Each structure stands twice: as C-alpha cells, then as structure tokens.
Amino acid sequence: MVKYLTGALAAGAVAVSLLASAPAHAQSGEPIKIGLGIAMTGGLAGPGKQALLGVQIWEEQINKKGGLLGRPVKVIAYDDQTNASTVPGIYTKLIDVDKVDLILGPYATNMIAPAMPVVMQKGKTIIGLFGLAVNSEFNYPKYFAMIPTGQNTKPSFTEGFFEIAAKNKIQTVALVAADAEFANNACEGARANAKKHNIKIVYDRKYPPATTDFTPIVRAIQAANPEAVVICSYPPDSVGMVRAVNEVGLKPKMIGGSMVGLQISAIKTQLGPLMNGWINYETWAPTKHFLNPDAEAFLKEYQSRAKSAGVDPLGYYLGTWGYAYAELLGKAVEGAKSLNDDKIAEYLRQNTIPTIMGPVKFGKNGEWTESGMMQVQYKGIKGNDLEQFRGMDVQNIVAPAKLATGEAVLPFEKAQQQ
C-alpha cells in the first residue's frame, strides 16, 4: 500500500505542477480540488493515461480562462493500478483526507463499480468514464456515464455487429468473454442481440481475466463451427485473442464485437495486418461527422504533448473522452453556479451540455438518451506504421447505417485479404 501511495502522490504532484505553470485570470481563494483514481499502470494503463492527459489539458485550459466560479482548479489523480481492490481506498482518501470538492470516476466498468459504495455513502456526484451499465445495479441518482451507449446499454456494444450478421443471414454465433464485470455485461447484451435476431448461440463460455494462452479457447470455438464469433475482452486478452485466431486459422464469416484495446494506437501498430477483417466497436472516429473545431484543437494540443507524456500518440480513444468528461463536470458546476453535489447532479439531469465530443444529454440511470456506438471493420493494414491509423484509410464504419463509410466485407477470410 505504501508503494502505491507513493506513485499516486507523484501523480498528484504532476497535477499541482501543471496548475502552477498555467496563468490564471481573475481567480481568487482556495483551489477547487477535483479528485480521481485512474489506471496509470497495469492492463488499462494505455487508455487510462490518455484520459488523464485529457483531464490535465482541460485543467490547464480552464485555469487560463479564470477557473471555475472564479477559483483555480487543482486535479488530484491517483493510480488505481488496474486493480479494483485499490479503488475504494483511493476514493475514501480523496474525499476524507484530501477533502476534494468534486470527483471524477475511474476509467472502465471494473474500476467504477467498486468506487460506487464509497461515493454513494459520501453523497458525491460521479461521472464514470466508459462504464458499461454500472448504475443498473446501484440506481444512484447522482451517477452519470460518460460513454455513448444510450439507454440500451448492454446490447449497445454489439448491436451493430448483430445487425450486419442478420443482414448477411448468419445463423450461428459463438460468445466468449473474460469473467469480469465489463465483459460479462457486454456478453449479456450480445445474448440479447442474438435472441433479437434469431441467431443460435452454439458456444458461450468465459475465461479467467489472467488468461495468457488463448489457443485452447480458439480451438474450442473452431470445434463449434460458428458463422460469427463475438469476443468481449479487455486490452491484454484482446491482443491474445487476435493472435490466437490468426495462429489457429479460425475462419468464421464475422469476428470481433466488443474488444477493448483495438482502439489503442499502440495495440493497432503492434498487431498491424493481423487486425484486417475484424469488426469491432468504436466510440469515435476521425470523420467529418465527429471532427468539430473544438475536438480538432484539443487533438492538436494532445498530440503535440503525447510523446513527452508517454501516452497514445493519437488520443482518439480516451484522450478526447478524458477531456470531455472533465469538461462536462466543469460546465455543470458553472451551470449550477455551485459546488453542491445535489445541485450539480440536478443540472446534469436537466440540461443538454455541449462538449468536444458533441452534445451530451442524460436519461434514466445517468445513461445517455441516445446511443453513439459504432462498429468498424479494419482493412488494408500494411506493416506496423502508426500513420496509416491517423485517418480512415484502414477502417470503415460499417454500422450504424447513418454513420457508415463503407459496407462490411464478409466472410472474414476475404476481408483479411483486402
């Protein structure tokens, strides 16, 4: 625990130094302290550090504009080490010892869920970053989800995948998931989508999150001979599954679905052509539909600092969303004209709030009123060069139809060769 706090306090010190370097205008009084725990080490560190840089850029920019309510902002961030057991202690420390005024939730379902009992006991408003259906268990009125899953949360990750499958008259599907909260929720949604489209499930298994050898799993799926395969996984096992599928030579008509990690630049460049043909969820893409001036300005700043910060060089997955969820909290404070958690939560419930990721409106259980989830198919990836992933050259949005930039290519074996 001592080792963890040392690293965590160092992260807080980074935030303090950023505050000191940013000139504040018309600020007075004690800083408004915003606390969060987020993965800086462990399996979720890649996206976690992206998000943290986004939050820090927001912190600098809001302070240059005069802060919030005429006071400077100070972000205190601790490393949750991608370990759910650290999360309750982090949020207890932030609230009881650091005496933060406001909190932001962790990144990822598996980290947000263990924060909830502490947050609820303390009566704090919390915005969770990319938590899937976390509040379906808690029904906490001051929880808000910064993830575009809409009201149909669990099925949203694979809804587009199954729409494509149904359109192509696919009859059977295999489901495989890490035995962890996010993957279980996503797989539950996949079952609902399979039932909706009358697609028979011929394989439905879980694997331990610490699994490193995925070959036996892929061979078992191969023996079931499904036309489509849905994988619900976190970054390390997403990489393992892609490699195992290619090594074994599994050839379904479709494969992908709900794999966290394929959105991360380092993983994309690591896997390279092995990703060709895969169809998987996305929450944002560098198309004209999403690239508003504020998002472009943020990405320019983020990408100029990414190398020195040791984070994802593009920031498309969680750099943007990290900035946006801090921005959302800040605008709610300004709109409510208060640091009172009840008033902030009421403002979030009642208003549509503009962010760099577009307007955000919350509905039941703090989820978005409308879904913004997509499925993309990777194609034509050559080698392991980062630059090919900067635009849309090696991916098509294939669902939903209103955002599509191309049609899905099936079967998987054909798409691998394009």
Short mmCIF file of C-alpha atoms in Angstrom, two decimals:
data_model
loop_
_atom_site.label_atom_id
_atom_site.label_comp_id
_atom_site.label_asym_id
_atom_site.label_seq_id
_atom_site.Cartn_x
_atom_site.Cartn_y
_atom_site.Cartn_z
CA MET A 1 0.00 0.00 0.00
CA VAL A 2 2.85 2.38 0.78
CA LYS A 3 4.36 1.78 -2.65
CA TYR A 4 1.04 2.50 -4.29
CA LEU A 5 0.53 5.76 -2.38
CA THR A 6 4.00 6.92 -3.33
CA GLY A 7 3.18 6.54 -7.02
CA ALA A 8 -0.24 8.02 -6.52
CA LEU A 9 1.09 11.09 -4.73
CA ALA A 10 3.58 11.58 -7.52
CA ALA A 11 0.68 11.67 -9.96
CA GLY A 12 -1.00 14.28 -7.79
CA ALA A 13 2.22 16.29 -7.83
CA VAL A 14 2.10 16.33 -11.63
CA ALA A 15 -1.31 17.91 -11.47
CA VAL A 16 -0.10 20.52 -8.97
CA SER A 17 2.83 21.48 -11.20
CA LEU A 18 0.52 21.85 -14.19
CA LEU A 19 -1.65 24.19 -12.19
CA ALA A 20 1.33 26.27 -11.15
CA SER A 21 2.51 26.65 -14.75
CA ALA A 22 -0.82 27.85 -16.10
CA PRO A 23 -1.59 31.57 -15.64
CA ALA A 24 -4.96 32.20 -14.02
CA HIS A 25 -7.07 35.25 -14.69
CA ALA A 26 -9.46 36.77 -12.16
CA GLN A 27 -9.02 33.82 -9.80
CA SER A 28 -9.17 34.11 -6.03
CA GLY A 29 -9.45 31.89 -2.99
CA GLU A 30 -8.54 28.26 -2.44
CA PRO A 31 -8.40 25.98 -5.49
CA ILE A 32 -11.39 23.82 -6.31
CA LYS A 33 -9.99 20.31 -5.88
CA ILE A 34 -11.16 17.59 -8.26
CA GLY A 35 -10.07 14.05 -7.42
CA LEU A 36 -9.98 10.84 -9.41
CA GLY A 37 -8.43 7.41 -9.47
CA ILE A 38 -7.39 6.16 -12.89
CA ALA A 39 -5.18 3.44 -14.35
CA MET A 40 -1.60 4.63 -14.87
CA THR A 41 -0.13 1.14 -14.57
CA GLY A 42 -1.47 -2.35 -15.31
CA GLY A 43 -3.58 -3.61 -18.20
CA LEU A 44 -5.69 -0.46 -18.55
CA ALA A 45 -2.81 1.99 -18.30
CA GLY A 46 -2.75 2.74 -22.03
CA PRO A 47 -6.23 4.25 -22.23
CA GLY A 48 -6.07 5.45 -18.60
CA LYS A 49 -3.02 7.64 -19.24
CA GLN A 50 -4.64 9.00 -22.39
CA ALA A 51 -7.65 10.06 -20.36
CA LEU A 52 -5.51 11.60 -17.64
CA LEU A 53 -3.64 13.78 -20.13
CA GLY A 54 -7.01 14.89 -21.47
CA VAL A 55 -8.10 15.87 -17.94
CA GLN A 56 -4.82 17.73 -17.34
CA ILE A 57 -5.19 19.69 -20.59
CA TRP A 58 -8.72 20.66 -19.53
CA GLU A 59 -7.34 21.73 -16.13
CA GLU A 60 -4.77 24.00 -17.75
CA GLN A 61 -7.24 25.49 -20.18
CA ILE A 62 -9.96 26.16 -17.60
CA ASN A 63 -7.42 27.87 -15.37
CA LYS A 64 -6.27 30.09 -18.24
CA LYS A 65 -9.92 31.10 -18.64
CA GLY A 66 -10.27 32.01 -14.97
CA GLY A 67 -11.06 28.68 -13.35
CA LEU A 68 -14.49 27.68 -12.07
CA LEU A 69 -16.67 30.04 -10.06
CA GLY A 70 -13.73 32.48 -10.02
CA ARG A 71 -11.40 29.95 -8.35
CA PRO A 72 -8.48 27.97 -9.80
CA VAL A 73 -8.86 24.24 -10.35
CA LYS A 74 -6.49 21.62 -9.00
CA VAL A 75 -6.72 17.99 -10.18
CA ILE A 76 -5.52 15.27 -7.81
CA ALA A 77 -5.06 11.94 -9.59
CA TYR A 78 -4.06 8.59 -8.08
CA ASP A 79 -3.07 5.39 -9.86
CA ASP A 80 -5.61 2.59 -9.36
CA GLN A 81 -3.08 0.17 -10.92
CA THR A 82 -5.90 -1.50 -12.92
CA ASN A 83 -6.74 -3.19 -9.63
CA ALA A 84 -10.32 -2.93 -8.41
CA SER A 85 -9.27 -3.53 -4.81
CA THR A 86 -7.39 -0.20 -4.70
CA VAL A 87 -10.39 1.86 -5.79
CA PRO A 88 -12.43 2.16 -2.55
CA GLY A 89 -9.33 3.30 -0.66
CA ILE A 90 -8.47 5.88 -3.29
CA TYR A 91 -11.90 7.48 -3.22
CA THR A 92 -12.06 7.37 0.58
CA LYS A 93 -8.70 9.17 0.71
CA LEU A 94 -9.73 11.74 -1.88
CA ILE A 95 -12.93 12.61 -0.02
CA ASP A 96 -11.87 12.25 3.63
CA VAL A 97 -8.16 13.12 3.60
CA ASP A 98 -7.61 15.29 0.52
CA LYS A 99 -11.01 16.92 1.08
CA VAL A 100 -11.68 17.25 -2.64
CA ASP A 101 -14.65 19.37 -3.64
CA LEU A 102 -15.59 17.22 -6.64
CA ILE A 103 -14.76 13.82 -8.04
CA LEU A 104 -14.47 12.21 -11.42
CA GLY A 105 -14.95 8.47 -11.67
CA PRO A 106 -12.29 5.98 -12.75
CA TYR A 107 -11.97 4.60 -16.26
CA ALA A 108 -13.64 1.26 -17.02
CA THR A 109 -16.54 -0.70 -15.63
CA ASN A 110 -14.39 -2.93 -13.43
CA MET A 111 -12.94 0.12 -11.64
CA ILE A 112 -16.05 2.30 -11.46
CA ALA A 113 -18.23 -0.34 -9.79
CA PRO A 114 -16.06 -0.65 -6.63
CA ALA A 115 -16.00 3.15 -6.28
CA MET A 116 -19.77 3.36 -6.11
CA PRO A 117 -20.40 2.27 -2.49
CA VAL A 118 -17.93 4.89 -1.21
CA VAL A 119 -19.30 7.60 -3.47
CA MET A 120 -22.88 6.81 -2.51
CA GLN A 121 -22.09 6.83 1.20
CA LYS A 122 -20.45 10.25 0.84
CA GLY A 123 -23.26 11.61 -1.36
CA LYS A 124 -20.95 12.72 -4.17
CA THR A 125 -21.87 13.25 -7.81
CA ILE A 126 -19.78 10.95 -10.00
CA ILE A 127 -19.19 10.85 -13.77
CA GLY A 128 -17.78 7.45 -14.71
CA LEU A 129 -15.58 7.14 -17.79
CA PHE A 130 -16.59 4.26 -20.06
CA GLY A 131 -18.50 2.22 -17.53
CA LEU A 132 -20.97 -0.24 -19.05
CA ALA A 133 -24.33 -0.34 -17.23
CA VAL A 134 -22.65 0.30 -13.86
CA ASN A 135 -25.73 2.03 -12.43
CA SER A 136 -28.09 -0.80 -13.38
CA GLU A 137 -27.11 -2.39 -10.06
CA PHE A 138 -26.92 0.74 -7.89
CA ASN A 139 -29.65 3.07 -9.26
CA TYR A 140 -27.79 6.03 -7.76
CA PRO A 141 -29.35 9.35 -8.82
CA LYS A 142 -26.02 11.20 -8.81
CA TYR A 143 -24.23 8.80 -11.19
CA PHE A 144 -23.63 9.81 -14.81
CA ALA A 145 -21.99 7.73 -17.53
CA MET A 146 -19.54 9.30 -19.97
CA ILE A 147 -19.99 6.62 -22.61
CA PRO A 148 -22.27 6.81 -25.66
CA THR A 149 -24.16 3.57 -25.05
CA GLY A 150 -27.58 5.20 -24.84
CA GLN A 151 -30.46 3.67 -22.91
CA ASN A 152 -29.98 0.14 -24.27
CA THR A 153 -26.63 -0.12 -22.52
CA LYS A 154 -25.52 -3.75 -22.52
CA PRO A 155 -26.60 -4.63 -26.08
CA SER A 156 -25.17 -1.39 -27.50
CA PHE A 157 -21.60 -2.69 -27.80
CA THR A 158 -22.61 -5.45 -30.24
CA GLU A 159 -25.88 -4.14 -31.69
CA GLY A 160 -24.28 -3.10 -34.99
CA PHE A 161 -22.36 -6.37 -35.21
CA PHE A 162 -25.58 -8.41 -35.00
CA GLU A 163 -27.39 -6.11 -37.44
CA ILE A 164 -24.67 -6.88 -40.00
CA ALA A 165 -24.87 -10.59 -39.15
CA ALA A 166 -28.64 -10.64 -39.64
CA LYS A 167 -28.37 -8.72 -42.91
CA ASN A 168 -25.95 -11.39 -44.16
CA LYS A 169 -28.23 -14.24 -42.99
CA ILE A 170 -25.80 -15.57 -40.39
CA GLN A 171 -27.45 -18.33 -38.36
CA THR A 172 -24.99 -19.24 -35.58
CA VAL A 173 -22.69 -17.37 -33.21
CA ALA A 174 -20.08 -18.15 -30.56
CA LEU A 175 -19.76 -15.89 -27.50
CA VAL A 176 -16.61 -15.74 -25.40
CA ALA A 177 -15.92 -13.29 -22.57
CA ALA A 178 -13.46 -12.52 -19.83
CA ASP A 179 -15.03 -13.33 -16.46
CA ALA A 180 -15.08 -9.68 -15.34
CA GLU A 181 -17.81 -7.08 -14.97
CA PHE A 182 -17.45 -5.24 -18.27
CA ALA A 183 -17.10 -8.37 -20.39
CA ASN A 184 -19.96 -10.09 -18.60
CA ASN A 185 -22.22 -7.08 -19.19
CA ALA A 186 -21.25 -6.85 -22.86
CA CYS A 187 -21.76 -10.59 -23.33
CA GLU A 188 -25.19 -10.37 -21.68
CA GLY A 189 -26.02 -7.73 -24.28
CA ALA A 190 -24.71 -9.99 -27.05
CA ARG A 191 -27.07 -12.75 -25.90
CA ALA A 192 -29.97 -10.31 -26.10
CA ASN A 193 -28.93 -9.28 -29.62
CA ALA A 194 -28.63 -12.91 -30.72
CA LYS A 195 -32.13 -13.60 -29.43
CA LYS A 196 -33.49 -10.47 -31.11
CA HIS A 197 -32.12 -11.55 -34.50
CA ASN A 198 -32.90 -15.26 -34.02
CA ILE A 199 -29.24 -16.27 -34.26
CA LYS A 200 -28.44 -19.53 -32.47
CA ILE A 201 -25.68 -19.45 -29.84
CA VAL A 202 -23.52 -22.57 -30.32
CA TYR A 203 -20.74 -21.66 -27.87
CA ASP A 204 -20.96 -19.46 -24.75
CA ARG A 205 -18.01 -19.57 -22.35
CA LYS A 206 -15.97 -17.37 -20.02
CA TYR A 207 -12.25 -17.38 -19.32
CA PRO A 208 -10.29 -16.05 -16.31
CA PRO A 209 -9.09 -12.43 -16.81
CA ALA A 210 -5.49 -13.53 -16.17
CA THR A 211 -5.54 -15.99 -19.10
CA THR A 212 -2.48 -15.73 -21.35
CA ASP A 213 -2.84 -18.76 -23.66
CA PHE A 214 -5.93 -18.34 -25.85
CA THR A 215 -5.18 -21.15 -28.28
CA PRO A 216 -7.32 -23.77 -26.46
CA ILE A 217 -10.24 -21.30 -26.38
CA VAL A 218 -9.96 -20.60 -30.10
CA ARG A 219 -9.75 -24.32 -30.89
CA ALA A 220 -12.88 -24.96 -28.83
CA ILE A 221 -14.69 -22.23 -30.76
CA GLN A 222 -13.43 -23.72 -34.01
CA ALA A 223 -14.90 -27.10 -32.99
CA ALA A 224 -18.32 -25.46 -32.51
CA ASN A 225 -18.12 -24.16 -36.11
CA PRO A 226 -19.99 -20.86 -35.64
CA GLU A 227 -20.59 -18.49 -38.53
CA ALA A 228 -19.88 -15.48 -36.29
CA VAL A 229 -17.72 -15.01 -33.19
CA VAL A 230 -18.28 -12.28 -30.58
CA ILE A 231 -15.41 -11.60 -28.17
CA CYS A 232 -15.89 -9.45 -25.06
CA SER A 233 -12.44 -8.61 -23.71
CA TYR A 234 -10.07 -6.07 -22.18
CA PRO A 235 -6.78 -4.96 -23.85
CA PRO A 236 -4.35 -7.77 -22.93
CA ASP A 237 -6.77 -10.54 -23.83
CA SER A 238 -7.96 -8.69 -26.95
CA VAL A 239 -4.38 -8.89 -28.22
CA GLY A 240 -4.13 -12.53 -27.19
CA MET A 241 -7.36 -13.45 -28.98
CA VAL A 242 -6.37 -11.72 -32.23
CA ARG A 243 -3.03 -13.53 -32.26
CA ALA A 244 -4.56 -16.90 -31.39
CA VAL A 245 -7.26 -16.61 -34.07
CA ASN A 246 -4.60 -15.92 -36.70
CA GLU A 247 -2.30 -18.69 -35.45
CA VAL A 248 -5.05 -21.32 -35.33
CA GLY A 249 -6.56 -20.17 -38.63
CA LEU A 250 -10.12 -19.71 -37.39
CA LYS A 251 -12.25 -18.63 -40.38
CA PRO A 252 -15.77 -17.58 -39.36
CA LYS A 253 -17.80 -15.25 -41.55
CA MET A 254 -17.55 -12.48 -38.92
CA ILE A 255 -15.44 -11.93 -35.82
CA GLY A 256 -14.97 -9.16 -33.26
CA GLY A 257 -17.72 -7.30 -31.46
CA SER A 258 -16.76 -5.95 -28.04
CA MET A 259 -13.00 -5.95 -27.69
CA VAL A 260 -11.42 -3.16 -25.66
CA GLY A 261 -7.93 -2.43 -26.89
CA LEU A 262 -8.28 -2.45 -30.65
CA GLN A 263 -8.93 1.29 -30.36
CA ILE A 264 -5.50 1.96 -28.84
CA SER A 265 -2.75 3.11 -31.21
CA ALA A 266 -0.01 1.04 -29.58
CA ILE A 267 -2.08 -2.12 -29.96
CA LYS A 268 -3.04 -1.26 -33.53
CA THR A 269 0.58 -0.80 -34.52
CA GLN A 270 1.61 -3.93 -32.59
CA LEU A 271 -0.98 -6.14 -34.31
CA GLY A 272 -0.81 -4.44 -37.71
CA PRO A 273 -2.20 -6.64 -40.53
CA LEU A 274 -3.48 -9.22 -38.02
CA MET A 275 -6.42 -6.83 -37.46
CA ASN A 276 -7.56 -6.93 -41.09
CA GLY A 277 -11.13 -8.16 -41.40
CA TRP A 278 -12.04 -7.76 -37.74
CA ILE A 279 -15.30 -5.92 -36.97
CA ASN A 280 -15.35 -4.22 -33.59
CA TYR A 281 -16.97 -1.43 -31.63
CA GLU A 282 -15.81 2.18 -31.71
CA THR A 283 -16.99 5.31 -29.93
CA TRP A 284 -15.30 7.93 -32.10
CA ALA A 285 -13.63 8.13 -35.49
CA PRO A 286 -11.74 10.91 -37.31
CA THR A 287 -14.52 11.64 -39.82
CA LYS A 288 -16.17 14.95 -40.69
CA HIS A 289 -19.15 13.90 -38.60
CA PHE A 290 -17.06 13.98 -35.41
CA LEU A 291 -14.24 16.44 -36.11
CA ASN A 292 -15.66 19.74 -34.84
CA PRO A 293 -13.27 22.69 -34.32
CA ASP A 294 -13.03 22.14 -30.56
CA ALA A 295 -12.13 18.46 -31.00
CA GLU A 296 -9.53 19.37 -33.63
CA ALA A 297 -7.99 22.00 -31.33
CA PHE A 298 -7.82 19.52 -28.47
CA LEU A 299 -6.22 16.82 -30.62
CA LYS A 300 -3.61 19.26 -31.87
CA GLU A 301 -2.65 20.08 -28.28
CA TYR A 302 -2.81 16.47 -27.11
CA GLN A 303 -0.73 15.11 -29.99
CA SER A 304 1.92 17.79 -29.53
CA ARG A 305 2.45 16.53 -25.96
CA ALA A 306 1.79 12.80 -26.31
CA LYS A 307 5.38 11.68 -26.90
CA SER A 308 6.85 13.55 -23.94
CA ALA A 309 3.96 12.35 -21.75
CA GLY A 310 4.50 8.74 -22.86
CA VAL A 311 0.89 8.24 -23.95
CA ASP A 312 -1.03 7.09 -27.01
CA PRO A 313 0.21 9.33 -29.87
CA LEU A 314 -3.24 9.90 -31.41
CA GLY A 315 -5.55 10.12 -28.40
CA TYR A 316 -8.64 9.11 -30.39
CA TYR A 317 -9.92 6.60 -27.87
CA LEU A 318 -9.72 8.16 -24.43
CA GLY A 319 -7.71 11.36 -24.76
CA THR A 320 -10.75 13.07 -26.22
CA TRP A 321 -13.17 11.44 -23.80
CA GLY A 322 -10.95 12.24 -20.80
CA TYR A 323 -11.04 15.92 -21.69
CA ALA A 324 -14.76 15.74 -22.34
CA TYR A 325 -15.76 14.21 -19.02
CA ALA A 326 -13.79 16.83 -17.11
CA GLU A 327 -15.31 19.47 -19.37
CA LEU A 328 -18.77 18.07 -18.63
CA LEU A 329 -18.22 18.36 -14.87
CA GLY A 330 -16.87 21.89 -15.23
CA LYS A 331 -19.85 23.05 -17.28
CA ALA A 332 -22.23 21.50 -14.77
CA VAL A 333 -20.50 23.45 -11.96
CA GLU A 334 -20.78 26.66 -13.96
CA GLY A 335 -24.39 25.95 -14.89
CA ALA A 336 -25.39 25.11 -11.33
CA LYS A 337 -23.28 28.01 -10.02
CA SER A 338 -22.38 25.76 -7.13
CA LEU A 339 -20.09 23.02 -5.81
CA ASN A 340 -23.04 21.35 -4.13
CA ASP A 341 -23.27 17.78 -5.43
CA ASP A 342 -27.08 17.75 -5.40
CA LYS A 343 -27.25 20.92 -7.49
CA ILE A 344 -24.59 19.67 -9.92
CA ALA A 345 -26.44 16.37 -10.36
CA GLU A 346 -29.71 18.20 -10.96
CA TYR A 347 -28.07 20.36 -13.64
CA LEU A 348 -26.65 17.27 -15.36
CA ARG A 349 -30.08 15.61 -15.34
CA GLN A 350 -31.95 18.62 -16.69
CA ASN A 351 -29.67 20.02 -19.41
CA THR A 352 -28.03 19.13 -22.71
CA ILE A 353 -24.37 20.01 -22.27
CA PRO A 354 -22.01 20.76 -25.18
CA THR A 355 -18.60 19.04 -25.14
CA ILE A 356 -15.80 18.46 -27.63
CA MET A 357 -17.43 15.08 -28.28
CA GLY A 358 -20.76 16.67 -29.11
CA PRO A 359 -23.84 17.42 -27.01
CA VAL A 360 -24.48 15.16 -24.02
CA LYS A 361 -27.98 14.58 -22.63
CA PHE A 362 -28.61 12.14 -19.80
CA GLY A 363 -31.69 9.99 -19.28
CA LYS A 364 -32.60 7.11 -16.98
CA ASN A 365 -29.88 5.88 -14.59
CA GLY A 366 -27.49 8.58 -15.79
CA GLU A 367 -27.05 6.98 -19.21
CA TRP A 368 -27.13 8.92 -22.47
CA THR A 369 -30.55 9.39 -24.01
CA GLU A 370 -29.21 8.29 -27.42
CA SER A 371 -26.54 5.80 -28.46
CA GLY A 372 -23.45 6.84 -30.37
CA MET A 373 -21.87 3.38 -30.59
CA MET A 374 -20.42 2.18 -33.89
CA GLN A 375 -18.85 -0.90 -35.45
CA VAL A 376 -15.80 -0.50 -37.67
CA GLN A 377 -14.07 -3.03 -39.91
CA TYR A 378 -10.31 -2.92 -40.35
CA LYS A 379 -8.96 -3.34 -43.87
CA GLY A 380 -5.78 -2.90 -45.88
CA ILE A 381 -3.45 -2.54 -42.89
CA LYS A 382 0.11 -2.96 -44.08
CA GLY A 383 3.02 -3.31 -41.70
CA ASN A 384 3.10 -1.65 -38.29
CA ASP A 385 3.28 2.02 -39.22
CA LEU A 386 1.32 4.42 -36.99
CA GLU A 387 0.50 6.95 -39.70
CA GLN A 388 -1.92 4.64 -41.51
CA PHE A 389 -4.21 4.81 -38.45
CA ARG A 390 -4.35 8.61 -38.32
CA GLY A 391 -7.33 8.85 -40.70
CA MET A 392 -9.90 6.44 -42.12
CA ASP A 393 -7.72 4.71 -44.74
CA VAL A 394 -7.59 1.37 -42.93
CA GLN A 395 -11.05 1.24 -41.40
CA ASN A 396 -14.67 1.66 -42.43
CA ILE A 397 -17.58 2.47 -40.18
CA VAL A 398 -19.98 -0.34 -41.06
CA ALA A 399 -22.75 0.35 -38.50
CA PRO A 400 -24.98 2.19 -37.85
CA ALA A 401 -26.07 2.98 -41.39
CA LYS A 402 -26.37 6.73 -40.75
CA LEU A 403 -22.64 6.95 -39.98
CA ALA A 404 -21.37 4.24 -42.35
CA THR A 405 -18.36 4.98 -44.55
CA GLY A 406 -18.47 1.57 -46.25
CA GLU A 407 -20.08 -1.86 -46.33
CA ALA A 408 -18.87 -4.78 -44.23
CA VAL A 409 -16.86 -7.30 -46.25
CA LEU A 410 -17.69 -10.93 -45.47
CA PRO A 411 -16.52 -13.59 -44.97
CA PHE A 412 -13.66 -12.80 -42.60
CA GLU A 413 -11.15 -14.65 -44.80
CA LYS A 414 -11.99 -12.41 -47.77
CA ALA A 415 -11.82 -9.27 -45.64
CA GLN A 416 -8.39 -10.31 -44.33
CA GLN A 417 -7.04 -10.07 -47.87
CA GLN A 418 -8.32 -6.60 -48.67
#
